[in-house]
């Protein structure tokens, strides 16, 4: 295994996961690698969780602040949450145990735009970073690091932390070497310069992380797979959503508002987003490109078929079958596929410049086009805003998708007023459900409401939404965005009380 560690000094710092975890202490801020189940450390966090359990059993406190790129996996988020060892988590999670801790009030969580995290760390907004625990797929002779299957915030953690613990994972494909584009041109205001990227597949950085080897306190060898995300097969609902969206994009091409090969696409996490990609793969468009955050199964299939000519992301988020296919053929993707730091993959400047088509899932939307992507019934976190806000606000076209109902029809995903706002009406241009698509561009709030009810709401909830809207138009104190404030959240209250909206 140590053939992956070519630097003599770092090889001398090889130790066990338990020994490495002993270098992390109660109250530390720890920056971990990991993004959507790819590239997270696999053994040090488990050893750390064991230390936390032992400390708690002895009546001693042991909690850390844990910062990552995005979501990780059971052996990181899950293990530390079960050990109740995280005081503050940021910026994104999707682990059931972690979610439970947050929603039960045992763990604080800051849900952040993913493009903001690195710069906030540089600005000092989160305090000092004590330790970086970063998975890499190799160490070069001169000490530079070959990144693994996600880049996320690793560059920032490696630069900012006082101490570095490396996990060198032999499971990661050696062909990852050369696939990354690590940009070192970011500076702090007022010294920032334009980021010189004008095409999605363009390289502007270098393939490796630079580090100060003196900061490396431990190197741990591992041989463990990434999480591997299971996607459900596209069903009737997701296929209908995909069909509406593709018809809309065709219409936009015909109208001359999009070129025939579209503009670079961004696609969010989740089953619906993945199904839309499957729809695009079978659809009429060719020669597409992606400037996105995660490369999920649907996008890999598009690369395989040639529908997608290139993809730029910050991480993989693949099922085991898709991962096996990618790993078997990774070298052949050189030049068509690259992974960047998340501050670049999600950078507002680049998203605006390239003119992306952003397609993200949501939990609910309201009559006026405000979107909730993160909170169930206003107060329980699901995952987090992730990159959806980075993309939605700055894209050429921002699309949000959801089935029109959830929980077997007991919840309407179109509600009078969203119970939490992630994307305001100003950032949402298109809403799609299996019922249809509402193109909100250029419409006033009242026109939007009528269209969203007609096109997107489920027929079971349409009459009640129309009734609310009509009464709001008669009884609201102002008629720009008519609401009956005493009633606007009554749908959510009814669900909490009776189990049905
Ligand atoms: O829960 O599985 O317990 O039944 O939410 O819903 O319909 O499977 O949709 O997998 O596409 O996820 C918004 C969560 C959608 C995702 C969200 C319940 C539903 C189910 C999942 P169950 P679906 P998806 C870049 C982009 C934010 C981050 C983002 C997300 C579960 O898209 O996390 O976009 N987005 N990042 O039952 C109560 C409702 C509900 C509801 C759905 N109205 N009320 N529960 N559910 N609607 C990538 C990154 O940033 C990393």
XYZ file of C-alpha atoms and ligand atoms in Angstrom:
552
model
C 0.000 0.000 0.000
C 2.752 2.474 0.834
C 3.605 2.617 -2.874
C 0.993 5.393 -2.945
C 3.087 7.474 -0.509
C 6.154 8.508 -2.452
C 7.337 11.219 -0.062
C 9.805 9.861 2.501
C 8.992 12.389 5.260
C 5.278 11.695 5.032
C 5.874 7.952 4.939
C 7.642 8.358 8.266
C 4.410 9.728 9.726
C 2.410 6.563 8.991
C 0.368 5.412 11.960
C -2.884 3.676 12.854
C -6.276 5.395 12.703
C -6.483 5.164 16.508
C -3.134 6.902 16.920
C -4.159 9.609 14.464
C -7.553 10.130 16.120
C -5.757 10.644 19.455
C -4.403 13.900 17.982
C -7.929 15.385 17.849
C -9.278 16.887 21.061
C -12.525 18.006 22.634
C -13.501 21.431 21.313
C -11.366 21.226 18.166
C -12.609 22.494 14.828
C -11.974 19.739 12.323
C -12.203 20.166 8.550
C -12.948 16.795 6.977
C -12.866 15.914 3.318
C -15.998 14.444 1.777
C -18.701 15.456 -0.616
C -21.921 13.516 -1.341
C -20.440 10.253 -0.103
C -17.206 10.550 -2.060
C -13.688 11.161 -0.805
C -14.405 11.293 2.941
C -11.929 9.842 5.456
C -12.989 6.276 6.208
C -11.130 5.175 9.352
C -9.973 8.150 11.466
C -13.573 9.331 12.107
C -14.551 5.835 13.306
C -11.558 5.805 15.642
C -12.515 9.302 16.793
C -16.081 8.130 17.500
C -14.650 5.322 19.666
C -12.631 7.907 21.637
C -15.747 10.031 22.064
C -17.743 7.037 23.306
C -14.997 6.213 25.811
C -14.785 9.831 27.006
C -18.563 10.096 27.390
C -18.660 6.762 29.271
C -16.068 8.216 31.653
C -18.236 11.312 32.128
C -15.911 13.550 30.139
C -16.977 15.965 27.409
C -15.811 15.277 23.846
C -17.373 17.165 20.978
C -15.871 18.755 17.918
C -16.967 21.306 15.354
C -17.129 19.433 12.067
C -16.787 21.177 8.711
C -16.879 19.310 5.413
C -17.489 19.875 1.737
C -21.010 18.478 1.804
C -22.653 15.218 2.944
C -20.421 12.289 3.856
C -21.280 8.747 4.906
C -22.267 6.505 7.826
C -18.629 6.022 8.861
C -18.211 9.778 9.276
C -21.432 11.727 9.841
C -23.251 8.644 11.085
C -20.514 7.499 13.483
C -19.872 10.924 14.992
C -23.598 11.623 15.318
C -24.218 8.293 17.043
C -21.370 9.127 19.442
C -23.031 12.520 20.018
C -19.607 13.958 19.297
C -20.456 16.936 17.111
C -21.151 20.280 18.667
C -21.571 22.191 15.404
C -21.907 20.756 11.912
C -21.563 22.694 8.655
C -22.291 23.176 5.719
C -24.453 20.232 4.423
C -25.462 16.754 5.582
C -27.859 14.033 4.553
C -27.154 11.303 7.096
C -30.201 9.984 9.011
C -28.372 9.819 12.384
C -26.932 13.299 11.907
C -30.323 14.675 10.832
C -31.919 13.146 13.951
C -29.346 14.768 16.240
C -29.946 18.144 14.616
C -33.719 17.843 14.720
C -33.642 16.662 18.348
C -31.529 19.677 19.285
C -28.366 17.689 20.206
C -26.268 19.142 17.393
C -26.080 22.681 16.056
C -26.047 22.964 12.291
C -25.289 25.853 9.959
C -26.772 25.275 6.530
C -24.652 27.276 4.081
C -24.400 28.016 0.387
C -21.613 25.627 -0.587
C -19.711 28.277 -2.543
C -19.511 30.429 0.586
C -17.836 27.923 2.892
C -14.201 28.281 1.804
C -14.288 32.057 1.734
C -16.017 32.256 5.132
C -13.254 30.047 6.543
C -10.669 32.412 5.018
C -12.540 35.451 6.356
C -12.335 33.874 9.832
C -16.128 33.741 10.229
C -16.068 30.233 11.764
C -13.050 30.708 14.032
C -9.807 28.825 13.682
C -9.453 25.448 11.991
C -7.401 23.155 14.201
C -7.125 19.985 12.152
C -7.768 18.870 8.587
C -8.576 15.184 8.032
C -8.391 14.674 4.301
C -8.565 11.586 2.127
C -6.206 11.587 -0.848
C -5.486 8.936 -3.408
C -1.717 9.393 -3.337
C 1.265 11.453 -2.183
C 3.865 12.552 -4.743
C 7.603 12.452 -4.086
C 7.673 16.213 -3.535
C 4.835 15.990 -0.996
C 2.011 17.291 -3.194
C -1.221 15.337 -2.847
C -3.284 13.542 -5.478
C -6.918 14.337 -4.600
C -9.475 11.549 -4.416
C -13.073 11.265 -5.629
C -14.154 14.659 -4.330
C -12.385 17.983 -3.954
C -14.922 19.969 -1.932
C -13.212 22.313 0.527
C -10.025 20.235 0.863
C -7.726 22.897 -0.518
C -8.987 25.348 2.084
C -8.820 22.853 4.964
C -5.231 21.894 4.017
C -4.211 25.560 3.767
C -5.991 26.712 6.909
C -5.528 23.933 9.455
C -2.723 23.932 12.005
C -2.426 20.146 11.737
C -3.112 17.786 8.851
C -4.088 14.113 9.071
C -4.060 12.343 5.722
C -5.864 9.146 4.813
C -4.272 7.636 1.722
C -6.912 5.371 0.236
C -5.623 2.588 -1.989
C -9.204 1.795 -3.036
C -9.326 5.050 -5.028
C -8.576 4.628 -8.706
C -4.964 5.559 -9.615
C -6.404 7.052 -12.816
C -7.759 9.919 -10.683
C -4.238 11.350 -10.993
C -4.532 14.233 -13.446
C -8.327 14.536 -13.316
C -8.459 17.448 -10.877
C -8.141 21.174 -11.428
C -7.128 22.896 -8.197
C -7.221 26.651 -8.586
C -4.830 28.640 -6.400
C -5.767 32.074 -7.722
C -8.337 32.988 -5.085
C -7.404 35.969 -2.950
C -9.215 37.881 -0.263
C -11.024 41.163 -0.906
C -9.941 43.789 -1.849
C -7.315 41.898 -3.867
C -9.552 39.550 -5.834
C -9.075 39.136 -9.561
C -11.456 37.710 -12.172
C -11.404 33.899 -12.292
C -10.069 33.130 -15.788
C -12.585 30.462 -16.750
C -14.770 30.964 -19.799
C -15.578 27.370 -20.830
C -16.932 24.609 -18.569
C -14.189 22.096 -19.426
C -11.349 24.627 -19.155
C -8.407 23.969 -16.828
C -7.292 26.973 -14.805
C -5.351 25.281 -12.013
C -3.144 22.314 -11.287
C -3.860 18.616 -10.653
C -2.514 18.439 -7.086
C -2.891 19.987 -3.642
C 0.121 21.843 -2.320
C 0.800 21.443 1.394
C 3.264 22.410 4.037
C 4.606 18.928 4.934
C 5.591 20.184 8.383
C 1.877 20.435 9.247
C 1.233 16.739 8.556
C 0.986 15.029 11.946
C -0.327 11.660 10.766
C -0.688 9.575 7.632
C -3.074 6.621 7.697
C -3.403 4.053 4.974
C -6.877 2.804 4.081
C -8.463 0.620 1.448
C -12.167 1.375 1.694
C -14.849 2.196 -0.868
C -16.814 5.426 -1.110
C -20.429 5.467 0.132
C -22.126 4.804 -3.200
C -25.490 6.419 -3.561
C -28.546 4.344 -4.382
C -30.947 5.998 -6.830
C -34.473 4.695 -7.333
C -35.311 3.862 -10.937
C -37.217 6.674 -12.656
C -40.968 6.203 -12.066
C -44.009 7.630 -13.808
C -43.816 10.849 -11.778
C -40.156 11.586 -12.410
C -40.510 10.656 -16.081
C -43.415 13.096 -16.408
C -41.337 15.849 -14.757
C -38.478 15.111 -17.152
C -40.825 15.162 -20.152
C -42.278 18.576 -19.208
C -38.819 19.997 -18.761
C -37.490 18.643 -22.041
C -40.499 19.976 -23.918
C -39.864 23.379 -22.334
C -36.178 23.332 -23.290
C -37.109 22.417 -26.873
C -39.505 25.334 -26.890
C -36.737 27.636 -25.654
C -34.425 26.449 -28.443
C -37.163 27.091 -31.018
C -37.726 30.549 -29.582
C -34.003 31.289 -29.943
C -33.469 31.750 -26.224
C -31.224 28.660 -25.995
C -28.726 27.253 -28.507
C -29.433 23.753 -29.923
C -26.811 22.202 -27.625
C -28.394 24.137 -24.741
C -26.244 25.972 -22.184
C -24.117 24.134 -19.613
C -26.355 22.175 -17.265
C -26.263 21.876 -13.489
C -28.263 19.148 -11.848
C -28.940 18.763 -8.137
C -29.024 15.753 -5.878
C -31.906 13.346 -5.474
C -34.008 10.931 -7.430
C -35.948 13.494 -9.433
C -32.839 15.312 -10.622
C -31.290 11.993 -11.607
C -34.416 10.973 -13.544
C -34.371 14.271 -15.435
C -30.835 13.496 -16.560
C -32.014 10.085 -17.799
C -34.717 11.958 -19.732
C -32.144 14.330 -21.223
C -29.999 11.359 -22.205
C -32.878 9.930 -24.224
C -33.981 13.348 -25.428
C -33.338 15.368 -28.568
C -30.274 17.371 -27.437
C -26.684 16.530 -28.346
C -23.279 17.990 -27.552
C -24.266 19.161 -24.067
C -21.843 20.220 -21.367
C -22.181 20.244 -17.591
C -20.825 22.751 -15.094
C -22.193 21.260 -11.942
C -21.496 20.191 -8.419
C -21.938 16.421 -8.426
C -21.586 13.857 -11.139
C -24.418 11.416 -10.498
C -25.493 8.279 -12.407
C -27.593 10.159 -14.926
C -24.708 12.404 -15.873
C -22.302 9.495 -16.241
C -24.785 7.816 -18.584
C -24.892 11.009 -20.628
C -21.080 11.035 -20.835
C -21.090 7.357 -21.843
C -23.633 7.921 -24.604
C -21.880 11.054 -25.845
C -24.936 13.252 -25.213
C -22.717 15.085 -22.765
C -19.354 16.072 -24.187
C -17.815 17.241 -20.916
C -18.568 17.557 -17.224
C -16.983 19.743 -14.571
C -17.954 18.979 -10.956
C -16.499 18.869 -7.462
C -17.427 15.259 -6.586
C -18.831 11.970 -7.747
C -22.126 10.771 -6.308
C -22.600 7.416 -7.967
C -24.326 4.099 -7.373
C -22.089 1.039 -7.058
C -22.859 -0.059 -10.640
C -22.113 3.373 -12.092
C -18.960 3.644 -10.016
C -17.733 0.278 -11.271
C -18.276 1.420 -14.864
C -16.512 4.731 -14.269
C -13.585 3.079 -12.506
C -13.178 0.550 -15.300
C -12.848 3.342 -17.810
C -11.688 6.390 -15.869
C -8.554 7.051 -17.896
C -10.623 7.462 -21.061
C -12.471 10.424 -19.526
C -9.305 12.530 -19.356
C -10.095 15.929 -20.854
C -13.876 15.387 -20.662
C -14.283 15.147 -16.915
C -12.734 17.183 -14.154
C -13.167 17.850 -10.458
C -12.623 21.312 -8.956
C -12.827 22.901 -5.496
C -16.446 23.642 -4.607
C -15.753 27.378 -4.363
C -15.027 27.186 -8.129
C -17.611 24.580 -9.213
C -20.276 26.698 -7.487
C -18.823 30.151 -8.019
C -21.474 32.808 -8.738
C -19.111 34.651 -11.105
C -18.666 31.531 -13.246
C -22.288 30.420 -13.081
C -23.393 33.842 -14.283
C -20.691 34.024 -16.968
C -21.341 30.563 -18.408
C -25.125 31.028 -18.262
C -26.157 27.737 -16.714
C -29.410 25.837 -16.805
C -29.812 24.994 -13.105
C -32.167 22.130 -12.245
C -32.732 21.362 -8.583
C -35.154 19.437 -6.427
C -37.264 21.080 -3.744
C -39.525 20.215 -0.838
C -42.271 22.727 -1.542
C -43.072 25.906 -3.461
C -45.703 28.489 -2.761
C -48.189 30.302 -4.939
C -45.765 33.134 -5.605
C -42.732 31.014 -6.449
C -40.807 30.984 -3.184
C -39.088 27.630 -2.714
C -38.258 25.583 0.370
C -35.478 23.066 -0.297
C -34.476 22.217 3.233
C -37.100 22.175 5.976
C -40.010 19.808 6.514
C -42.966 21.603 8.104
C -40.861 24.690 8.706
C -38.612 23.355 11.434
C -37.051 19.952 10.680
C -33.990 19.938 8.463
C -33.881 17.452 5.609
C -30.404 17.891 4.051
C -29.478 21.499 3.436
C -29.453 24.150 0.736
C -26.230 22.711 -0.675
C -25.364 24.326 -3.956
C -28.933 24.933 -5.039
C -28.816 28.611 -4.039
C -25.427 29.224 -5.656
C -26.836 27.966 -8.927
C -30.435 29.200 -8.749
C -29.627 32.840 -8.139
C -26.916 33.075 -10.773
C -28.033 30.726 -13.528
C -29.363 31.769 -16.939
C -32.400 29.665 -16.183
C -33.309 28.368 -12.730
C -35.662 25.400 -12.528
C -37.079 23.722 -9.398
C -38.769 20.333 -9.549
C -40.862 18.168 -7.234
C -43.695 15.687 -7.374
C -46.896 17.676 -6.729
C -47.556 15.694 -3.541
C -45.509 13.841 -0.912
C -46.212 11.125 1.667
C -48.766 9.261 -0.405
C -50.697 12.403 -1.326
C -51.122 13.608 2.259
C -48.883 16.631 1.616
C -49.257 19.143 -1.196
C -45.872 20.351 -2.417
C -47.591 23.494 -3.666
C -48.741 25.439 -0.613
C -50.157 28.907 0.061
C -46.934 30.019 1.770
C -43.728 28.005 2.123
C -42.906 27.096 5.713
C -39.229 28.019 5.164
C -37.638 30.011 2.348
C -34.383 28.984 0.678
C -34.950 30.448 -2.780
C -37.016 33.578 -2.948
C -39.475 34.321 -5.740
C -36.677 36.416 -7.271
C -34.474 33.362 -7.877
C -37.052 30.926 -9.221
C -37.985 31.036 -12.876
C -39.528 27.667 -13.636
C -41.445 25.226 -11.416
C -42.127 21.699 -12.625
C -44.213 18.895 -11.169
C -45.585 15.790 -12.875
C -48.744 17.854 -13.483
C -46.986 20.404 -15.647
C -44.557 23.306 -15.866
C -45.039 26.921 -14.818
C -42.776 29.407 -16.595
C -42.740 32.317 -14.183
C -40.430 34.595 -16.138
C -41.811 38.071 -16.595
C -44.925 37.406 -14.518
C -46.207 39.486 -11.610
C -46.926 37.638 -8.329
C -50.667 37.301 -9.039
C -50.096 35.931 -12.554
C -47.572 33.489 -11.093
C -50.070 32.247 -8.518
C -52.735 31.529 -11.108
C -50.246 29.654 -13.307
C -48.687 27.608 -10.498
C -52.118 26.457 -9.311
C -53.228 25.605 -12.836
C -50.044 23.896 -14.041
C -48.257 22.453 -11.007
C -50.689 21.713 -8.173
C -52.187 18.241 -7.815
C -55.899 18.173 -8.802
C -56.788 17.071 -5.245
C -55.369 20.324 -3.860
C -56.128 22.698 -6.738
C -59.623 23.772 -5.555
C -58.387 24.564 -2.034
C -55.421 26.539 -3.396
C -57.702 28.480 -5.768
C -60.103 29.149 -2.942
C -57.287 30.468 -0.716
C -55.956 32.630 -3.527
C -59.386 34.056 -4.440
C -60.155 34.894 -0.834
C -56.671 36.416 -0.408
C -57.343 38.595 -3.451
C -60.492 39.838 -1.719
C -59.335 40.002 1.890
C -55.587 40.658 1.984
C -54.470 44.047 3.226
C -52.345 44.521 0.096
C -52.975 43.140 -3.367
C -49.425 42.884 -4.676
C -48.761 39.486 -3.073
C -52.139 38.669 -1.533
C -51.976 36.560 1.622
C -54.267 35.799 4.524
C -51.650 35.710 7.234
C -53.775 33.850 9.761
C -54.284 31.066 7.246
C -51.114 31.028 5.164
C -49.425 28.270 7.189
C -52.612 26.464 8.194
C -51.914 23.692 5.671
C -48.744 22.762 7.544
C -50.480 23.024 10.891
C -53.244 20.754 9.629
C -50.691 18.152 8.522
C -48.959 18.254 11.908
C -52.288 17.912 13.723
C -54.184 15.508 11.430
C -51.516 13.879 9.216
C -52.964 15.447 6.075
C -52.918 18.890 4.521
O -38.769 11.523 2.094
O -37.927 9.312 1.495
O -38.743 9.822 3.822
O -40.364 9.690 1.905
O -38.388 14.341 1.041
O -38.049 13.490 -1.610
O -39.310 13.324 -3.705
O -37.492 11.590 -3.208
O -36.987 14.003 -3.798
O -34.698 12.837 -3.596
O -35.254 14.664 -5.261
O -35.010 15.185 -2.799
C -35.342 18.738 -1.799
C -34.731 16.796 -0.375
C -35.586 16.442 -2.723
C -33.295 17.384 -2.382
C -34.739 17.338 -1.808
C -39.765 14.101 1.363
C -40.095 12.845 0.589
C -38.813 12.042 0.778
C -37.071 13.216 -0.661
P -38.968 9.954 2.354
P -37.993 12.994 -3.125
P -35.409 14.095 -3.933
C -26.723 20.481 -5.486
C -28.162 20.776 -5.216
C -31.381 20.587 -1.493
C -29.934 20.516 -1.924
C -29.746 20.733 -3.386
C -32.380 18.320 -1.600
C -37.743 13.111 0.710
O -33.356 17.802 -3.709
O -31.854 17.968 -0.559
O -30.657 20.979 -4.136
N -32.207 19.575 -2.124
N -28.497 20.655 -3.820
O -41.246 12.218 1.115
C -42.473 16.808 3.552
C -42.800 17.904 1.511
C -41.919 16.958 0.911
C -41.358 15.985 1.729
C -40.623 15.728 -0.329
N -43.370 18.880 0.802
N -43.039 17.798 2.821
N -41.627 15.904 3.051
N -40.564 15.240 0.919
N -41.458 16.784 -0.354
C -26.146 19.239 -4.817
C -25.650 19.508 -3.429
O -25.851 20.520 -2.918
C -24.861 18.501 -2.677
